[in-house]
Amino acid sequence: MSPKVTETYKRQKVEELLVAAEKVFAVKGYYEATMDDLVNEVSMSKGSIYHYFSSKEEVYHAMLERLVTKSLEMLEERLLSKSSATEKLAHLFEGYKEWDWQDRMKLLRATNQLEHWINGSKASSNERYVAHAKKFEDFLTPMIELGIQEGEFDESISPTLAAKYFWVMMDGVFLHAAVLRQSFPSKEMIEFAQHMFMNYLQRGERNGDHV
Amino acid sequence: MSPKVTETYKRQKVEELLVAAEKVFAVKGYYEATMDDLVNEVSMSKGSIYHYFSSKEEVYHAMLERLVTKSLEMLEERLLSKSSATEKLAHLFEGYKEWDWQDRMKLLRATNQLEHWINGSKASSNERYVAHAKKFEDFLTPMIELGIQEGEFDESISPTLAAKYFWVMMDGVFLHAAVLRQSFPSKEMIEFAQHMFMNYLQRGERNGDHV
């Protein structure tokens, strides 16, 4: 009698595959990684892998989907206990400062997502990337809206632009940190970004005389 | 009698090659572009190309070196007529706002440099990237120092952190613009970044009450 393949079993196998894929793609990069590298990382045959995914590209997209969902859930959970928008954002920045920026493997995993984004810029359709970016934007926008409603942030601030900007800036930090490594002062940079961002949210253009 | 290969001739050929390389790499991406693609773009044989460069990688690095030098010279020239640090920075931001963000080819060229940076994060040595980043940093640092000396900017600002931050932010904007295309509001984002950055340089932490 062959074992009954339950939904739970399938989900576990897919999970195992995607965790392994994260490592393989981080170390080798999207272009150089192969399905064989994946086989070497998991307790499954190539045939079983093809049972779940028909190509490296499909594995990649599923892996990315999982990462985006997981990251946002983790962030959401971290911030649950914080009530004000200012505290939530401060806690978010703290999380990035506490991140281990010297851990090559962690940085490579993060960079791999940037690499994929870059490759996405050449793809004929970019809907998938737009959807991912939207999820990150939607995570922050209500937080900034709340801050404006509660009078913590200046009402001249656009919550969607501020939310988009946060991720633009963080991706910039990850990019430079990954490439420049020890010579890039990641924590000081996030601290600088935090002060600048929070100041602007709180004061807007008030008393500003910039050109 | 064989033609005398002058230094000028060599420089012209290398220049022609690197201009073509820019196009080839932008369209195909670093991984998929081949030396044959390059041959198809120039009036030179593969043998002559190998006379100047021994590999695709070498062509790429020479192309990047040329781009970095050219970009910084162009920026330098644009800003010559501006005397104050505030004006120089405002002019710099204006240049990025006026950039044609809908031009796919221009965006792909820019993205190609980001792709290369990302690939660089996996390279065993990153000295080349550190040197490039240093050039961009060194372009802005004296400008911000000048602003502090002249009393335009707050003296609590770190000129080197602010300079690094500027490029982190711009690379983030290019990254998102290239991937998200029409759905990314590049000009509004640069406008937002400009207000935030200039405000912070001018006011520092003064009157700030952020957490």
XYZ file of N, CA and C in Angstrom, chain A residues 26-29 31-32 86 90 104 108 111 114-115 117-124 126 129-130 133 161-162 164-165 167-169 171-173 175-176 178-181 183-185 188-189 192-200 202-211, chain B residues 26-29 31-32 86 90 104 108 111 114-115 117-124 126 129-130 133 161-162 164-165 167-169 171-173 175-176 178-181 183-185 188-189 192-200 202-211:
390
model
N 20.885 32.067 -2.533
C 21.709 33.078 -1.861
C 23.184 32.840 -2.147
N 23.587 31.557 -2.085
C 25.001 31.243 -2.272
C 25.417 31.350 -3.732
N 24.593 30.793 -4.627
C 24.999 30.728 -6.044
C 24.478 31.885 -6.884
N 23.409 32.499 -6.436
C 22.788 33.522 -7.273
C 21.804 32.868 -8.216
N 21.198 33.064 -11.450
C 21.648 32.534 -12.746
C 22.435 31.259 -12.646
N 23.292 31.180 -11.610
C 24.182 30.021 -11.549
C 23.591 28.830 -10.792
N 4.654 56.646 16.077
C 6.062 56.991 16.323
C 6.800 55.796 16.925
N 9.768 53.642 15.223
C 11.045 53.577 15.940
C 11.453 52.112 16.124
N 27.558 37.310 6.514
C 27.583 37.235 5.047
C 26.380 36.478 4.480
N 23.669 37.838 1.978
C 23.517 37.241 0.643
C 22.056 36.873 0.376
N 20.400 40.074 -0.426
C 20.852 40.557 -1.723
C 20.222 39.777 -2.855
N 17.254 41.345 -3.981
C 17.525 42.528 -4.800
C 17.930 42.092 -6.213
N 18.750 41.041 -6.277
C 19.174 40.538 -7.587
C 17.948 40.162 -8.414
N 14.954 41.313 -8.096
C 14.257 42.538 -8.493
C 14.877 43.104 -9.755
N 16.208 43.176 -9.723
C 16.944 43.713 -10.875
C 16.621 42.885 -12.118
N 16.653 41.559 -11.975
C 16.329 40.720 -13.131
C 14.907 40.991 -13.588
N 14.042 41.258 -12.626
C 12.659 41.557 -12.939
C 12.512 42.798 -13.800
N 13.492 43.688 -13.722
C 13.390 44.919 -14.510
C 13.499 44.617 -15.997
N 14.058 43.451 -16.316
C 14.184 43.078 -17.730
C 13.017 42.200 -18.201
N 12.231 41.726 -17.263
C 11.109 40.850 -17.616
C 10.046 41.641 -18.377
N 9.348 40.946 -19.240
C 8.351 41.654 -20.052
C 7.181 42.119 -19.181
N 5.798 43.001 -15.258
C 6.315 43.290 -13.916
C 5.223 43.264 -12.842
N 6.144 42.001 -9.351
C 6.963 42.899 -8.532
C 6.124 44.045 -7.988
N 5.222 44.529 -8.828
C 4.322 45.604 -8.403
C 3.494 45.121 -7.210
N 5.719 44.978 -4.049
C 6.001 46.334 -3.548
C 4.761 46.899 -2.864
N 3.495 58.141 -0.238
C 4.862 58.479 -0.661
C 5.859 58.144 0.451
N 5.487 58.459 1.687
C 6.383 58.175 2.811
C 6.613 56.665 2.941
N 6.328 54.330 0.522
C 7.178 53.885 -0.595
C 8.629 54.264 -0.320
N 8.799 55.508 0.166
C 10.153 56.013 0.403
C 10.909 55.141 1.403
N 10.839 51.982 1.920
C 11.400 50.764 1.305
C 12.460 51.076 0.266
N 12.312 52.190 -0.416
C 13.338 52.650 -1.374
C 14.661 52.809 -0.623
N 14.576 53.482 0.514
C 15.732 53.774 1.343
C 16.321 52.485 1.923
N 16.025 49.395 0.744
C 16.648 48.610 -0.326
C 17.994 49.217 -0.697
N 18.072 50.535 -0.695
C 19.352 51.209 -0.944
C 20.390 50.824 0.105
N 19.974 50.772 1.353
C 20.894 50.402 2.435
C 21.366 48.949 2.257
N 21.467 47.218 -0.475
C 22.312 47.158 -1.664
C 23.740 47.573 -1.329
N 23.883 48.728 -0.712
C 25.225 49.216 -0.402
C 25.920 48.336 0.649
N 25.491 45.151 1.163
C 25.872 43.859 0.587
C 27.116 43.988 -0.270
N 27.233 45.074 -0.992
C 28.355 45.225 -1.920
C 29.598 45.749 -1.203
N 29.390 46.735 -0.326
C 30.551 47.398 0.276
C 31.015 46.738 1.577
N 30.146 45.878 2.114
C 30.483 45.102 3.327
C 31.027 45.951 4.480
N 33.099 48.134 4.835
C 33.366 49.565 4.652
C 32.083 50.405 4.687
N 30.930 49.738 4.694
C 29.664 50.482 4.746
C 29.120 50.516 6.175
N 28.906 51.708 6.720
C 28.453 51.808 8.115
C 26.934 51.632 8.221
N 25.001 53.093 11.410
C 25.017 54.561 11.421
C 24.116 55.098 10.310
N 24.114 54.400 9.178
C 23.304 54.854 8.056
C 21.816 54.753 8.381
N 20.946 57.486 10.793
C 20.849 58.755 10.049
C 19.504 58.813 9.317
N 19.171 57.713 8.645
C 17.904 57.635 7.893
C 16.711 57.795 8.834
N 16.802 57.172 9.987
C 15.721 57.233 10.970
C 15.494 58.669 11.435
N 16.583 59.352 11.814
C 16.449 60.729 12.279
C 15.821 61.599 11.199
N 16.332 61.437 9.981
C 15.847 62.245 8.870
C 14.365 61.982 8.605
N 14.013 60.715 8.553
C 12.635 60.311 8.230
C 11.666 60.766 9.324
N 12.019 60.500 10.581
C 11.119 60.848 11.689
C 10.966 62.359 11.817
N 12.076 63.079 11.663
C 12.016 64.539 11.695
C 11.046 65.065 10.647
N 11.171 64.503 9.459
C 10.340 64.992 8.352
C 8.873 64.667 8.587
N 7.437 64.285 11.415
C 6.927 65.065 12.544
C 6.794 66.547 12.244
N 7.730 67.070 11.468
C 7.717 68.513 11.262
C 7.312 68.949 9.864
N 7.312 68.012 8.931
C 6.970 68.362 7.559
C 7.842 69.489 7.059
N 7.236 70.439 6.371
C 8.001 71.559 5.825
C 8.034 72.740 6.802
N 7.478 72.543 8.009
C 7.426 73.652 8.963
C 8.785 74.309 9.189
N 8.833 75.605 9.102
C 10.052 76.397 9.311
C 11.145 76.094 8.287
N 10.814 75.296 7.283
C 11.820 74.936 6.289
C 12.103 76.123 5.395
N 13.373 76.284 4.999
C 13.692 77.366 4.072
C 14.576 76.829 2.963
N 14.427 75.521 2.695
C 15.306 74.926 1.682
C 14.890 75.359 0.283
N 15.837 75.277 -0.621
C 15.557 75.630 -2.019
C 15.028 74.392 -2.730
N 23.089 46.477 -21.292
C 21.802 47.007 -20.835
C 20.655 46.150 -21.356
N 20.737 45.773 -22.635
C 19.651 45.011 -23.258
C 19.636 43.561 -22.768
N 20.811 42.929 -22.746
C 20.849 41.495 -22.434
C 21.120 41.187 -20.959
N 21.703 42.115 -20.274
C 22.113 41.841 -18.898
C 23.489 41.193 -18.912
N 24.824 38.545 -17.482
C 24.962 37.093 -17.627
C 24.699 36.592 -19.032
N 23.690 37.190 -19.680
C 23.308 36.662 -20.989
C 24.071 37.283 -22.148
N 23.552 74.810 -0.972
C 22.110 74.588 -1.131
C 21.727 74.601 -2.613
N 20.323 71.468 -4.778
C 19.016 71.641 -5.424
C 19.130 71.325 -6.918
N 12.767 53.393 -21.372
C 13.160 52.037 -20.964
C 14.656 51.794 -21.131
N 17.248 50.825 -18.344
C 17.967 49.548 -18.397
C 19.477 49.754 -18.237
N 19.973 50.356 -14.646
C 19.737 49.135 -13.897
C 20.887 48.156 -14.042
N 23.260 48.594 -11.437
C 22.802 48.013 -10.168
C 22.978 46.500 -10.194
N 22.644 45.897 -11.336
C 22.795 44.442 -11.457
C 24.245 44.053 -11.191
N 26.423 45.690 -9.455
C 26.697 45.877 -8.029
C 26.258 44.649 -7.270
N 25.042 44.213 -7.576
C 24.510 43.035 -6.905
C 25.427 41.836 -7.133
N 25.845 41.645 -8.383
C 26.743 40.529 -8.656
C 28.033 40.694 -7.868
N 28.448 41.935 -7.742
C 29.665 42.229 -6.993
C 29.587 41.790 -5.545
N 28.362 41.730 -5.020
C 28.208 41.344 -3.617
C 28.612 39.891 -3.413
N 28.633 39.127 -4.504
C 29.030 37.717 -4.383
C 30.515 37.508 -4.694
N 31.149 38.538 -5.250
C 32.562 38.410 -5.610
C 33.418 38.300 -4.353
N 34.554 37.605 -4.491
C 35.391 37.413 -3.310
C 36.024 38.732 -2.871
N 35.876 42.976 -3.050
C 34.951 44.060 -3.386
C 35.645 45.425 -3.486
N 34.352 47.966 -6.042
C 33.073 48.613 -5.736
C 33.252 49.672 -4.648
N 34.119 49.339 -3.706
C 34.403 50.299 -2.641
C 35.006 51.566 -3.259
N 32.228 53.582 -5.039
C 31.353 54.244 -4.069
C 32.073 55.439 -3.450
N 28.412 60.833 6.161
C 27.182 60.032 6.250
C 26.119 60.582 5.301
N 25.998 61.921 5.268
C 25.000 62.537 4.398
C 25.310 62.238 2.930
N 27.055 59.625 1.712
C 26.760 58.207 1.464
C 25.255 58.003 1.327
N 24.520 58.665 2.223
C 23.068 58.505 2.238
C 22.437 58.926 0.917
N 23.527 58.707 -2.082
C 23.630 57.671 -3.133
C 22.844 56.411 -2.788
N 22.756 56.108 -1.506
C 21.933 54.979 -1.051
C 20.495 55.204 -1.515
N 20.022 56.418 -1.268
C 18.657 56.821 -1.594
C 18.439 56.834 -3.106
N 20.154 55.157 -5.416
C 20.181 53.786 -5.933
C 18.862 53.092 -5.619
N 18.302 53.379 -4.456
C 16.989 52.838 -4.116
C 15.922 53.311 -5.091
N 15.970 54.583 -5.445
C 14.998 55.132 -6.398
C 15.159 54.466 -7.772
N 16.428 51.569 -8.442
C 16.017 50.170 -8.314
C 14.498 50.037 -8.429
N 13.783 50.818 -7.649
C 12.320 50.726 -7.668
C 11.739 51.209 -9.000
N 13.157 51.098 -11.932
C 13.441 50.150 -13.001
C 12.508 48.954 -12.946
N 12.179 48.513 -11.752
C 11.378 47.301 -11.615
C 9.885 47.622 -11.716
N 9.478 48.696 -11.052
C 8.042 48.978 -10.968
C 7.534 49.833 -12.129
N 8.466 50.447 -12.853
C 8.119 51.236 -14.059
C 7.026 52.264 -13.812
N 4.289 52.339 -12.523
C 3.575 52.400 -11.244
C 4.401 53.089 -10.161
N 5.681 53.368 -10.453
C 6.520 54.040 -9.454
C 6.619 55.536 -9.753
N 6.216 56.387 -8.805
C 6.227 57.837 -9.057
C 7.616 58.442 -8.842
N 7.954 62.356 -8.079
C 7.404 62.694 -6.761
C 8.308 62.147 -5.657
N 8.867 60.958 -5.915
C 9.730 60.342 -4.909
C 11.000 61.169 -4.711
N 10.124 64.280 -2.820
C 9.958 63.930 -1.398
C 11.333 63.777 -0.733
N 12.212 63.037 -1.411
C 13.566 62.801 -0.896
C 14.316 64.125 -0.749
N 14.143 64.990 -1.714
C 14.820 66.289 -1.702
C 14.383 67.123 -0.495
N 13.064 67.226 -0.289
C 12.549 68.002 0.835
C 13.082 67.455 2.149
N 13.013 66.121 2.273
C 13.454 65.489 3.510
C 14.943 65.730 3.756
N 15.732 65.511 2.733
C 17.195 65.635 2.831
C 17.605 67.080 3.130
N 17.045 68.033 2.380
C 17.419 69.437 2.554
C 16.978 69.953 3.923
N 15.780 69.573 4.326
C 15.288 69.944 5.642
C 16.226 69.476 6.741
N 16.649 68.225 6.597
C 17.496 67.648 7.633
C 18.867 68.325 7.652
N 19.526 71.312 6.733
C 19.400 72.694 7.198
C 19.063 72.803 8.680
N 18.237 71.860 9.173
C 17.785 72.010 10.549
C 18.369 70.993 11.517
N 18.961 69.938 10.981
C 19.527 68.906 11.852
C 18.465 68.396 12.807
N 18.847 68.213 14.053
C 17.910 67.699 15.060
C 17.191 68.836 15.782
N 17.449 70.086 15.364
C 16.858 71.242 16.060
C 15.348 71.097 16.225
N 14.877 71.314 17.408
C 13.450 71.245 17.730
C 12.851 69.854 17.503
N 13.712 68.880 17.231
C 13.195 67.541 16.953
C 12.726 66.886 18.244
N 11.655 66.119 18.179
C 11.201 65.416 19.380
C 10.905 63.970 19.030
N 11.576 63.495 17.977
C 11.280 62.121 17.553
C 11.865 61.108 18.528
N 11.269 59.938 18.534
C 11.764 58.856 19.399
C 12.850 58.087 18.654
